[in-house]
GROMACS .gro file of C-alpha atoms in nm:
model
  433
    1UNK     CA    1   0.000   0.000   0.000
    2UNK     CA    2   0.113   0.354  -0.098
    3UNK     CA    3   0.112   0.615   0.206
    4UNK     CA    4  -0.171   0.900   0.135
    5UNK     CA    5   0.051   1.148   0.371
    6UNK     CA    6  -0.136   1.333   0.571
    7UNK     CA    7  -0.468   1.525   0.524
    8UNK     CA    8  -0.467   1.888   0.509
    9UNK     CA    9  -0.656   2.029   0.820
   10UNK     CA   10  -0.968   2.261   0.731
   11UNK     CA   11  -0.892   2.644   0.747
   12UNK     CA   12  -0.907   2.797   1.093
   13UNK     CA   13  -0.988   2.426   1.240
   14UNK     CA   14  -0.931   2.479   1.582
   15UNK     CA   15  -1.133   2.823   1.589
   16UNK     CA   16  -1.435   2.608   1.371
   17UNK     CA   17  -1.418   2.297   1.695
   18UNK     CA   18  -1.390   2.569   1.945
   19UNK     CA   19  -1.702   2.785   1.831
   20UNK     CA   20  -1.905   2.431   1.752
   21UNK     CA   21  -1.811   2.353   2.130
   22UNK     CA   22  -1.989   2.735   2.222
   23UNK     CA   23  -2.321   2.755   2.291
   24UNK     CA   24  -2.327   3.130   2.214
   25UNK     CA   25  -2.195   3.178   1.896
   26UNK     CA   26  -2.498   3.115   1.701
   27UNK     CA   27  -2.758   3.342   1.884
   28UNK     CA   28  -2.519   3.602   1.918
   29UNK     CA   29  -2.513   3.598   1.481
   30UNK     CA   30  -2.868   3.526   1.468
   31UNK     CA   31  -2.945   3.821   1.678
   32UNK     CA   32  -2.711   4.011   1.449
   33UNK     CA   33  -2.862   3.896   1.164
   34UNK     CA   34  -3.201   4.018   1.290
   35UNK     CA   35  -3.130   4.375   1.327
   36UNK     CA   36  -2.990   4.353   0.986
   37UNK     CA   37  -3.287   4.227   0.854
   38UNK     CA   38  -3.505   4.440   1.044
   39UNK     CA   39  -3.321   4.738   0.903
   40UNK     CA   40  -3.339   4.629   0.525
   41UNK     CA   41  -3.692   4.500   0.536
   42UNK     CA   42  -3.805   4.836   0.708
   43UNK     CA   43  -3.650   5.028   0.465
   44UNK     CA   44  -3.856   4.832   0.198
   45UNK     CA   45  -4.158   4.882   0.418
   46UNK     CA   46  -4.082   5.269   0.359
   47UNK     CA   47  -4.023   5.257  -0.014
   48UNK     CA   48  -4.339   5.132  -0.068
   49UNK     CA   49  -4.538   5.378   0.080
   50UNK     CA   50  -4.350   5.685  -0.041
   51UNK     CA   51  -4.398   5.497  -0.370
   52UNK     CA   52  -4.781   5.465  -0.298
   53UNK     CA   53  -4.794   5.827  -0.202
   54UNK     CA   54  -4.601   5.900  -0.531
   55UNK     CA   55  -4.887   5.759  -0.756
   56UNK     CA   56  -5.150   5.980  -0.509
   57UNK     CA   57  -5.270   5.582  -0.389
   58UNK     CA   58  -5.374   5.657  -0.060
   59UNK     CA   59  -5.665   5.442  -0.079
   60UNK     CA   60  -5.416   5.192  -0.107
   61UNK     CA   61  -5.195   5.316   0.184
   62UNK     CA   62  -5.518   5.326   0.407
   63UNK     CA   63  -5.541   4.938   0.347
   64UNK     CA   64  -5.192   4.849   0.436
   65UNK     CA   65  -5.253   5.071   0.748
   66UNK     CA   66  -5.586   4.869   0.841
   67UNK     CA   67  -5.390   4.533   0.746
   68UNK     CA   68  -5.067   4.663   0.981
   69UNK     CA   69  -5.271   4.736   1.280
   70UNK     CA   70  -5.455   4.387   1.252
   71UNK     CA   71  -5.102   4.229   1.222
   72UNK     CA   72  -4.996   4.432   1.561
   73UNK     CA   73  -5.187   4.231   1.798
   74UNK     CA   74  -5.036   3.905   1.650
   75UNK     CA   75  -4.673   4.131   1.687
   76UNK     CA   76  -4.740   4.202   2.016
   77UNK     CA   77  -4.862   3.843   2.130
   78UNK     CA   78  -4.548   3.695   1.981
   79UNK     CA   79  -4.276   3.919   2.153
   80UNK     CA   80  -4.456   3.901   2.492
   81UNK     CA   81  -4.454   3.531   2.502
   82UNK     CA   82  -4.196   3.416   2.248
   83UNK     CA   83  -3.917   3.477   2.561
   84UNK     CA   84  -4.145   3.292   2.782
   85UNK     CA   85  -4.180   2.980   2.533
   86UNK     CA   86  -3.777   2.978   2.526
   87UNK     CA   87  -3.760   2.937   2.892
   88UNK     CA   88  -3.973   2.678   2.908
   89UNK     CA   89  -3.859   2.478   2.628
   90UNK     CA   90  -3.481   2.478   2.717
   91UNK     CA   91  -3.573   2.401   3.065
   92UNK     CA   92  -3.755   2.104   3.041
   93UNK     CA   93  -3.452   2.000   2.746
   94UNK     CA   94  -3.159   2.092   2.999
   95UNK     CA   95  -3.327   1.858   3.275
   96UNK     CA   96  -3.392   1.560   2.963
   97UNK     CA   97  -2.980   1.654   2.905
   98UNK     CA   98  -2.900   1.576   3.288
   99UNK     CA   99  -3.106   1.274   3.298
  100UNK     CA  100  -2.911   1.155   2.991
  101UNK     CA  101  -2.621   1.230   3.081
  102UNK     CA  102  -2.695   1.071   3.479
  103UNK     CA  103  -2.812   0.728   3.281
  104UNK     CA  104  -2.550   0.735   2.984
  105UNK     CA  105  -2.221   0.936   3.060
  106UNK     CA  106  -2.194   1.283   3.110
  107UNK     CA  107  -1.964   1.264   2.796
  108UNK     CA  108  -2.345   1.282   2.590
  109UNK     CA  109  -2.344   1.623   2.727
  110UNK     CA  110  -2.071   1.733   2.479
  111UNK     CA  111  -2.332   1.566   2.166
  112UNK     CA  112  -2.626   1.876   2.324
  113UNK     CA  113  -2.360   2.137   2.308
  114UNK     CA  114  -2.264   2.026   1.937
  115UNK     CA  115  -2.639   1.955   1.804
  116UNK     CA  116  -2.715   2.158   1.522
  117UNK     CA  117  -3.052   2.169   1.529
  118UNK     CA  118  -3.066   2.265   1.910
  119UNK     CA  119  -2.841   2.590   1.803
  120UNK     CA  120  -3.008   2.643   1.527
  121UNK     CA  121  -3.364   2.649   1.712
  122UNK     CA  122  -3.205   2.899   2.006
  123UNK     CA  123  -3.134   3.105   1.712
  124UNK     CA  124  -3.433   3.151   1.565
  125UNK     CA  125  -3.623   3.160   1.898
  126UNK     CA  126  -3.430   3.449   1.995
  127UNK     CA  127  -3.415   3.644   1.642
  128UNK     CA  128  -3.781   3.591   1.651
  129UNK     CA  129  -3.797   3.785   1.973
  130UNK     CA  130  -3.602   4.024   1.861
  131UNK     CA  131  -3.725   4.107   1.549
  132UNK     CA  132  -4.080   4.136   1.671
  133UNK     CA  133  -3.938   4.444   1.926
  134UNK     CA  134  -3.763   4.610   1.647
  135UNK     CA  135  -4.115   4.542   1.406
  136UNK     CA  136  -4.323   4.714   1.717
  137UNK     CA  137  -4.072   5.076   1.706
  138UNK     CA  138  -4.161   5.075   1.356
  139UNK     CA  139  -4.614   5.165   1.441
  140UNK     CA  140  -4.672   5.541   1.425
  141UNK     CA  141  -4.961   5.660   1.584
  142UNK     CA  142  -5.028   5.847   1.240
  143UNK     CA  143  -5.310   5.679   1.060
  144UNK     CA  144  -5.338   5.930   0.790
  145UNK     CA  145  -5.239   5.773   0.455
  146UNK     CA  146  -5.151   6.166   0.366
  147UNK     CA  147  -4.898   6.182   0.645
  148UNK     CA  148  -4.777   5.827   0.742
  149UNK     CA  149  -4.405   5.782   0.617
  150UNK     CA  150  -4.378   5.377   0.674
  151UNK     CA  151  -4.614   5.098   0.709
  152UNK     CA  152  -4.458   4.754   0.846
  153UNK     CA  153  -4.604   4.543   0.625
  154UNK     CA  154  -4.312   4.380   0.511
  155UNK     CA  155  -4.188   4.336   0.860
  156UNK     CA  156  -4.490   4.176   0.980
  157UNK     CA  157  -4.558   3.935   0.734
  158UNK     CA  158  -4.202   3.841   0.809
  159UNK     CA  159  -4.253   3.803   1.213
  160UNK     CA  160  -4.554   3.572   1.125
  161UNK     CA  161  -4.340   3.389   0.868
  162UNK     CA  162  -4.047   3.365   1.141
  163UNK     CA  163  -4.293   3.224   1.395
  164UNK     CA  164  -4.393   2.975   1.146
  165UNK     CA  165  -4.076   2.852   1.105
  166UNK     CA  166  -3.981   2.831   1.476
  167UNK     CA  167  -4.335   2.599   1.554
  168UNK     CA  168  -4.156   2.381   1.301
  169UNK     CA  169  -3.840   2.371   1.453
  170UNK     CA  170  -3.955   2.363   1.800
  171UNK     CA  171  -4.104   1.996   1.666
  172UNK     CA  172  -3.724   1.917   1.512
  173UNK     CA  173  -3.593   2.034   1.826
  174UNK     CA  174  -3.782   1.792   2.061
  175UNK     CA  175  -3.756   1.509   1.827
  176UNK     CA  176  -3.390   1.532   1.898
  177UNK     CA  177  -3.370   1.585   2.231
  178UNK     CA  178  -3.589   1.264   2.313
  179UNK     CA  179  -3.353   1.094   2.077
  180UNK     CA  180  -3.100   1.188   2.269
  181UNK     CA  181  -3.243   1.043   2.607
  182UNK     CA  182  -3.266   0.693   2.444
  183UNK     CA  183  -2.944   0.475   2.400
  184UNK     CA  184  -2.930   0.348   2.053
  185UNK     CA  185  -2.965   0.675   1.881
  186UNK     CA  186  -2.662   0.826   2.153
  187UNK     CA  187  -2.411   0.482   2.070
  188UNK     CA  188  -2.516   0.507   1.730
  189UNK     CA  189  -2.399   0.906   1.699
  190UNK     CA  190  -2.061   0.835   1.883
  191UNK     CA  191  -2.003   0.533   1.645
  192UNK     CA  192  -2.030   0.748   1.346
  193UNK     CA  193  -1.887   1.007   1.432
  194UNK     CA  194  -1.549   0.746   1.531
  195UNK     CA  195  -1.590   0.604   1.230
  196UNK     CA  196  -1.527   0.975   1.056
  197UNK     CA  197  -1.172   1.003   1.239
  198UNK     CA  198  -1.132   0.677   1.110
  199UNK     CA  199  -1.172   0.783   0.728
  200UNK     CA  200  -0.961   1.098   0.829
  201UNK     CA  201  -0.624   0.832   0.875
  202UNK     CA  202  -0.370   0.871   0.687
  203UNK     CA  203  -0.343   0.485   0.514
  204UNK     CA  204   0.003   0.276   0.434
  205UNK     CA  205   0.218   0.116   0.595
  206UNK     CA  206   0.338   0.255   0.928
  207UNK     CA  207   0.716   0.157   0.890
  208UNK     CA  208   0.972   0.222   1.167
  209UNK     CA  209   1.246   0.488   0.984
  210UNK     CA  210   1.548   0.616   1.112
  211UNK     CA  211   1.517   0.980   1.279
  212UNK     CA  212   1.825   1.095   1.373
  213UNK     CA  213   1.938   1.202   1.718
  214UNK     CA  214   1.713   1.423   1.920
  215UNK     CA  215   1.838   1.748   1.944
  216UNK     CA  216   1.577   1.955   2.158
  217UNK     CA  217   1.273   1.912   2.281
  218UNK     CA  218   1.028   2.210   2.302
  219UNK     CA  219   0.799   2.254   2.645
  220UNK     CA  220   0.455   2.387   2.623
  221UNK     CA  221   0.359   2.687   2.744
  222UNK     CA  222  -0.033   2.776   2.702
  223UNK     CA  223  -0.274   2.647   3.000
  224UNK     CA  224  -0.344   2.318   3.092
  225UNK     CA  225  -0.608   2.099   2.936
  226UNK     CA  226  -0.599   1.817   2.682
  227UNK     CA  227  -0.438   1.800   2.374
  228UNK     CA  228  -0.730   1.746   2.135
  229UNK     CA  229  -0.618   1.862   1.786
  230UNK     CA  230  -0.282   1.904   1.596
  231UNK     CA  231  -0.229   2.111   1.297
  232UNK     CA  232  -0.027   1.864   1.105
  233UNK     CA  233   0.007   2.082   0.753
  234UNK     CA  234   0.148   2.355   0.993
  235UNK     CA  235   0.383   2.138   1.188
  236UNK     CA  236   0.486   1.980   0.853
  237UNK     CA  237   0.627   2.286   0.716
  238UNK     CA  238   0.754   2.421   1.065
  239UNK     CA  239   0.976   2.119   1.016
  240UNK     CA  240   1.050   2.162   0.624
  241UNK     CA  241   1.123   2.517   0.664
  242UNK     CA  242   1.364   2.407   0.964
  243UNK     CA  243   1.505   2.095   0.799
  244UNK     CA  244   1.443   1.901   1.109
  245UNK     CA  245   1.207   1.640   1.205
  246UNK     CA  246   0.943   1.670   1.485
  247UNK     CA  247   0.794   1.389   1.704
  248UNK     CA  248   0.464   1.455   1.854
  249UNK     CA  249   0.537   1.348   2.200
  250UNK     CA  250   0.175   1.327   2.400
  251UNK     CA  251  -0.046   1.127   2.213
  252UNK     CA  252  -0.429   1.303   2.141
  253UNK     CA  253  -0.634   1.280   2.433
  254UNK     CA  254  -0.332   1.367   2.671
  255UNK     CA  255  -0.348   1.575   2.950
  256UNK     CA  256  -0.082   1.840   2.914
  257UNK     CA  257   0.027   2.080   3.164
  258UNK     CA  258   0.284   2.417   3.104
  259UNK     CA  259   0.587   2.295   3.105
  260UNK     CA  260   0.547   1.955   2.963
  261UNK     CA  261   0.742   1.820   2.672
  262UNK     CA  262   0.568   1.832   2.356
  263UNK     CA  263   0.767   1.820   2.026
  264UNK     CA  264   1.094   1.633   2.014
  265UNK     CA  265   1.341   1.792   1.766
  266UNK     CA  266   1.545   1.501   1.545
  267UNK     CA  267   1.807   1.676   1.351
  268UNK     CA  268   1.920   2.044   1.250
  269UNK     CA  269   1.833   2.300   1.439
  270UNK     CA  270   1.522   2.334   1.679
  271UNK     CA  271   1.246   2.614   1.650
  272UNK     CA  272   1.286   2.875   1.905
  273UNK     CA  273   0.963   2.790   2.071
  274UNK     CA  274   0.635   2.595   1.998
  275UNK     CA  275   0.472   2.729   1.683
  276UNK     CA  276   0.175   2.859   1.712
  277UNK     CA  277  -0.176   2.751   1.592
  278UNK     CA  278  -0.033   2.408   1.573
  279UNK     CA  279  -0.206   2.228   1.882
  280UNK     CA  280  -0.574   2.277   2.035
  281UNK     CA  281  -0.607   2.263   2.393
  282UNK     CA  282  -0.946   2.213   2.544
  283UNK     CA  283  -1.124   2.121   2.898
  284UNK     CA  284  -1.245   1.754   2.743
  285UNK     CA  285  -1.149   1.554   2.490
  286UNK     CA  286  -1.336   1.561   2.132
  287UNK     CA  287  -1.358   1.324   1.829
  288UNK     CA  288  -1.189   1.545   1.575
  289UNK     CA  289  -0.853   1.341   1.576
  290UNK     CA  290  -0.869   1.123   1.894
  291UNK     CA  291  -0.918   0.774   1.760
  292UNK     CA  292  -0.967   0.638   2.121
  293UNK     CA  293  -1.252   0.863   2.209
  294UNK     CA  294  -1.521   0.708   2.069
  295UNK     CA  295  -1.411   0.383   2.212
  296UNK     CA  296  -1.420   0.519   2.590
  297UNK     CA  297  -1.721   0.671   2.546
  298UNK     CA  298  -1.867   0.322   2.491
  299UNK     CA  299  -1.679   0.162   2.746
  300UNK     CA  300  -1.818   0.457   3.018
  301UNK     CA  301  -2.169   0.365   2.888
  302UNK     CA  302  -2.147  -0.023   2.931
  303UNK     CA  303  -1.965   0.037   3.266
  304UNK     CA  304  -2.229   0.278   3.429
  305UNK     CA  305  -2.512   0.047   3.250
  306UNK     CA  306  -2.373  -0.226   3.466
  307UNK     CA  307  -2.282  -0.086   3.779
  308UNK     CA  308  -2.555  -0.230   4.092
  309UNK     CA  309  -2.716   0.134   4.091
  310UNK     CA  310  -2.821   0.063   3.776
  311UNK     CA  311  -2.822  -0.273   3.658
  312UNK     CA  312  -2.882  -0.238   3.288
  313UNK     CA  313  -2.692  -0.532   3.098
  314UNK     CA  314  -2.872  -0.474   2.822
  315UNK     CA  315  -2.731  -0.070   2.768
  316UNK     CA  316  -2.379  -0.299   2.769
  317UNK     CA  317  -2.520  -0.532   2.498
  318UNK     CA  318  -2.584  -0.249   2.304
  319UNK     CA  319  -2.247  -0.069   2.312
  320UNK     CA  320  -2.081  -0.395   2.294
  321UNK     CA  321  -2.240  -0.399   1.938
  322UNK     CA  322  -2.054  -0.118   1.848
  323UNK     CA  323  -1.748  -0.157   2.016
  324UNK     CA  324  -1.749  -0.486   1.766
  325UNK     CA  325  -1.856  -0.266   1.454
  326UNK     CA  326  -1.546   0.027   1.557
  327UNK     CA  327  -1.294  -0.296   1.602
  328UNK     CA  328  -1.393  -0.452   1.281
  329UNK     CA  329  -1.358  -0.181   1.092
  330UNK     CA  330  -1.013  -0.046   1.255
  331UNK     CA  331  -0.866  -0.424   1.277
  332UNK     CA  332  -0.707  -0.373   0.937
  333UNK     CA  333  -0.599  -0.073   0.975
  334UNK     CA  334  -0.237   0.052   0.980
  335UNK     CA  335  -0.193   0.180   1.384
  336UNK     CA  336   0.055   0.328   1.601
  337UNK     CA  337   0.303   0.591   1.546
  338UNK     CA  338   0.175   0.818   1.134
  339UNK     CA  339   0.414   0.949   0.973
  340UNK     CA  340   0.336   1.253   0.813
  341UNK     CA  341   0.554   1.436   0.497
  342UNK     CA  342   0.609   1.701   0.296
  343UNK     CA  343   0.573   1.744  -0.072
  344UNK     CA  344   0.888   1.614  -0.161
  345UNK     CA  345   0.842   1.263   0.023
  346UNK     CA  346   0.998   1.372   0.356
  347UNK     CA  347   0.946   1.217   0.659
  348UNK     CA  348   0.878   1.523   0.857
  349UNK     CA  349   0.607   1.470   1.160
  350UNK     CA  350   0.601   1.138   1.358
  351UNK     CA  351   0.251   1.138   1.575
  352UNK     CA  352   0.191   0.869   1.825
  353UNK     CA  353  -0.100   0.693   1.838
  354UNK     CA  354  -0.255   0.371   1.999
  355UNK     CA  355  -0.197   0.074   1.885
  356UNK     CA  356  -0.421  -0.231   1.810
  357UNK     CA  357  -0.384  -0.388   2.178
  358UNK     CA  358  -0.421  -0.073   2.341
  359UNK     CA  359  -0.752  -0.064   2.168
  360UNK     CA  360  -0.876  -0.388   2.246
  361UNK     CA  361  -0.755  -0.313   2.634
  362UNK     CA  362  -0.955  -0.015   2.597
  363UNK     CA  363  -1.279  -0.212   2.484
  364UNK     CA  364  -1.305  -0.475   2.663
  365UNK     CA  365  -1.089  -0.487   3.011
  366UNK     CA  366  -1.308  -0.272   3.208
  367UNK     CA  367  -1.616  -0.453   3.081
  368UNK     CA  368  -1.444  -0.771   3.107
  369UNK     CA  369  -1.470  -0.684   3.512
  370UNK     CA  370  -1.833  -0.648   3.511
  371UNK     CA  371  -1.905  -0.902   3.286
  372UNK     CA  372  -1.928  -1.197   3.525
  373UNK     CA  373  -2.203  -1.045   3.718
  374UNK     CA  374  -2.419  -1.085   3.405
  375UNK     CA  375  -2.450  -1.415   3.209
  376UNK     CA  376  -2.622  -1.205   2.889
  377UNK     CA  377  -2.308  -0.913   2.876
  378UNK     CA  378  -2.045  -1.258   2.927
  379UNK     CA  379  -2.242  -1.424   2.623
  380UNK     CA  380  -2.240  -1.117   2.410
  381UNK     CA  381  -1.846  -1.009   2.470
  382UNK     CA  382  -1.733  -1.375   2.383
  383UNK     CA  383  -1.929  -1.349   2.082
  384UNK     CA  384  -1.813  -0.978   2.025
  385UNK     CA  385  -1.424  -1.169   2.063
  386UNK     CA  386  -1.519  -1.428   1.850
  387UNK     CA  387  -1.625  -1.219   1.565
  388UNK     CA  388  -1.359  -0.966   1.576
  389UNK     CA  389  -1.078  -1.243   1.612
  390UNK     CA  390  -1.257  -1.407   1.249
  391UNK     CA  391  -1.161  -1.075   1.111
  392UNK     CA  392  -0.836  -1.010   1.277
  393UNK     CA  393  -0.489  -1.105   1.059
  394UNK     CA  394  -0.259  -1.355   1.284
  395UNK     CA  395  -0.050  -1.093   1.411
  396UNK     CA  396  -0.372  -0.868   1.583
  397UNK     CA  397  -0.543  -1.223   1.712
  398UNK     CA  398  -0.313  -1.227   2.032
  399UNK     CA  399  -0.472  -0.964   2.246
  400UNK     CA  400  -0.835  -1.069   2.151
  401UNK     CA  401  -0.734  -1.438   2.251
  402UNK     CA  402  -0.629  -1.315   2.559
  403UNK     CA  403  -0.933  -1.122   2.666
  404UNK     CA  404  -1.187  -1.436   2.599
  405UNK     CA  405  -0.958  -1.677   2.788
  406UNK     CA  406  -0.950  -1.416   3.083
  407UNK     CA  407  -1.328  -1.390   3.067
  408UNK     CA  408  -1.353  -1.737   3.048
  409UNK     CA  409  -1.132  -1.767   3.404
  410UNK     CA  410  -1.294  -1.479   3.540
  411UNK     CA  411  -1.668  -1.650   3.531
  412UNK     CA  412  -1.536  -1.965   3.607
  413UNK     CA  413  -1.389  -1.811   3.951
  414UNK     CA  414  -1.702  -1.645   3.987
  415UNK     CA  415  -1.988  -1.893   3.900
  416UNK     CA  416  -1.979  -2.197   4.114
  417UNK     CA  417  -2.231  -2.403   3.930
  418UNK     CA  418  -2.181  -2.572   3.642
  419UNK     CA  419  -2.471  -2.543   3.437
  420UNK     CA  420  -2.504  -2.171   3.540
  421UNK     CA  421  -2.117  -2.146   3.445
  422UNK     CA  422  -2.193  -2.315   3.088
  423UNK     CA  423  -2.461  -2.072   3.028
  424UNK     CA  424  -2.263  -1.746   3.090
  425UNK     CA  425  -1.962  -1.901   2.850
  426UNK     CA  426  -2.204  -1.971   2.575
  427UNK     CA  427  -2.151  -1.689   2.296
  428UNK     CA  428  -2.442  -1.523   2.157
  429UNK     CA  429  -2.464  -1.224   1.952
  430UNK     CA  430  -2.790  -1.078   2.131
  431UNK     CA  431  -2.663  -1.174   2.478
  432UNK     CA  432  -2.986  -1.368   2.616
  433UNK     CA  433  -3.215  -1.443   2.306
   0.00000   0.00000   0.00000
């Protein structure tokens, strides 16, 4: 297989991630964008009538008056109780978000904060508001069609059309919270999104190549948090333009602290300090570029799902299924340490990254603790080995062996009888059928 490099990062990536993460970057624009569009649409609103009053229609003028001041009550309801239906509405969804994240993880939090559609419906909520304020400074108290100088026709049509469309999204909007309350849709949404950082790879062989000696290694110095994106194209030509090579020393999903170690220097002569824009440090870790995430996310799930306060083996069926799916499709994939180059070929970025054992570790050890208490999550992770070792190339078998023949001696230590002892061993795909 022929490497593919490395993928260019999107423009201004870590600013994108950190505004997605933001809860008020999108009202703040749709507020914005409200008094812009109050301004234009009111200026319409006055072209018409001086138009009108231009062609001596003021029987005309007197109807859009008549049809204004019907439209103001509906004005008027809307801004007095449009703030009141936002109150209630993200109430009730920021208690369904707590319950979620009390029976899930709180990790499911971070999928709320990112939803689209819940940002998009804040928006609109609140521009809706807003508008309808601005719409109500534009009534005169003139009701002569000789003297008026602007109508809001425009601008109240558009308040009922904006009201319209935030009824419709108000139904999008719960849909999608109670989604988000209910297990398969939340494992489904962190498998997918895993399985995006896992088209994002860089392909090829990851062969071992000769670096050099380490000349310097360069501490970091912004606040603590954990390392949860790396501009590779700008580390890449950091290093060309230096002639040197960098290794990525803390791995994505690291906890870094000032101070720390972060980019070994191999060869020529080392940058004068980190470069910056070239690593995003945040309070949690996200599933831009951490290929582990998704993986412990699961894992928290199935562990919480089977602790005695809860006692839900089949929540840990279900994210065994995809801890199976992410395996099988990462079990022939190149792992460990990418190398990423230059235009010319170059070796010029080594990031670590977690190997295939480390990732089986990850899925099944902590599980593999809590299994025995449950005959249907023992059943489903031997068949969840089982299938994943059919797929698995000699070399990546090893660790998966290992995990079914400790399950198999953890169960027998903890099962005394026989029969009951043959019935937790016995793999099946749904657990308990």
């Amino acid at each position: 297989m022929s490497d593919r490099g490395y993928r260019r990062p999107r423009v201004l990536s870590p600013l994108r991630e950190h505004l997605r993460d933001t809860f008020w970057f999108a009202p703040t624009v749709g507020l914005l964008c409200s008094f812009a569009l109050w301004w234009g649409v009111s200026a319409l609103d006055a072209e018409i009538v001086t138009h009108l009053k231009d062609e001596q229609a003021y029987e005309e003028v007197g109807d859009l008056i008549r049809f204004a001041d019907d439209a103001r009550t509906i004005v008027t309801t809307v801004s007095s109780a449009m703030m009141t239906f936002i109150g209630v509405v993200f109430s009730i969804s920021l208690v369904a978000v707590q319950m979620a994240s009390g029976q899930l993880t709180p990790r499911v939090v971070r999928i709320f904060v990112r939803s689209r559609i819940s940002k998009l419906t804040l928006t609109v909520f609140l521009a809706t508001f807003a508008f309808s304020l601005l719409v109500l400074t534009s009534y005169e108290s003139e009701s002569d069609p000789r003297r008026v100088t602007s109508v809001p026709l425009l601008q109240s049509m558009l308040t009922l059309a904006m009201v319209g469309l935030s009824l419709l999204l108000f139904i999008a909007y719960v849909s999608s919270t109670l989604r988000l309350m209910q297990v398969g849709p939340v494992v489904d949404r962190i498998t997918r999104e895993s399985l995006r950082v896992l088209g994002r790879m860089p392909g090829g062989v990851r062969e071992a190549l000769p670096l050099g000696a380490e000349t310097a290694r360069i501490g970091y110095s912004g606040r603590a948090g954990v390392l949860r994106e790396v501009n590779v194209a700008r580390l890449v030509r950091v290093a060309r333009r230096q002639g040197v090579v960098l290794w990525l020393i803390p791995r994505i999903g690291d906890f870094v602290v000032p101070g720390t170690p972060v980019l070994a220097v191999h060869g020529g002569a080392s940058p004068r300090r980190m470069p910056r824009y070239t690593i995003s440090v945040g309070v949690e870790r996200t599933p831009q570029q951490d290929l582990a995430f998704g993986l412990r996310q699961l894992s928290d799930i199935a562990l919480r799902a089977l602790s005695p306060a809860v006692n839900d083996p089949t929540t840990a069926v279900q994210c065994l299924d995809r801890i199976v799916q992410l395996l099988a499709a990462m079990v022939h994939l190149p792992l460990g340490a990418v190398q990423h180059r230059d235009g010319a070929g170059a070796v010029r970025l080594v990031q670590d990254g977690p190997e295939w054992t480390d990732l089986v570790d990850l899925a099944f050890e902590e599980i593999r603790w809590c299994a025995t208490r449950s005959p249907q999550v023992s059943r489903r992770m031997l068949a969840a080995i089982d299938d994943v070792v059919a797929l698995a190339p000699e070399d990546r078998k090893g660790a998966l062996v290992r995990h079914r023949e400790l399950l198999v001696k953890d169960v027998e230590r903890t099962v005394p009888d026989v029969i009951a002892r043959e019935f937790a061993l016995f793999p099946d795909r749904q657990g308990i059928r």
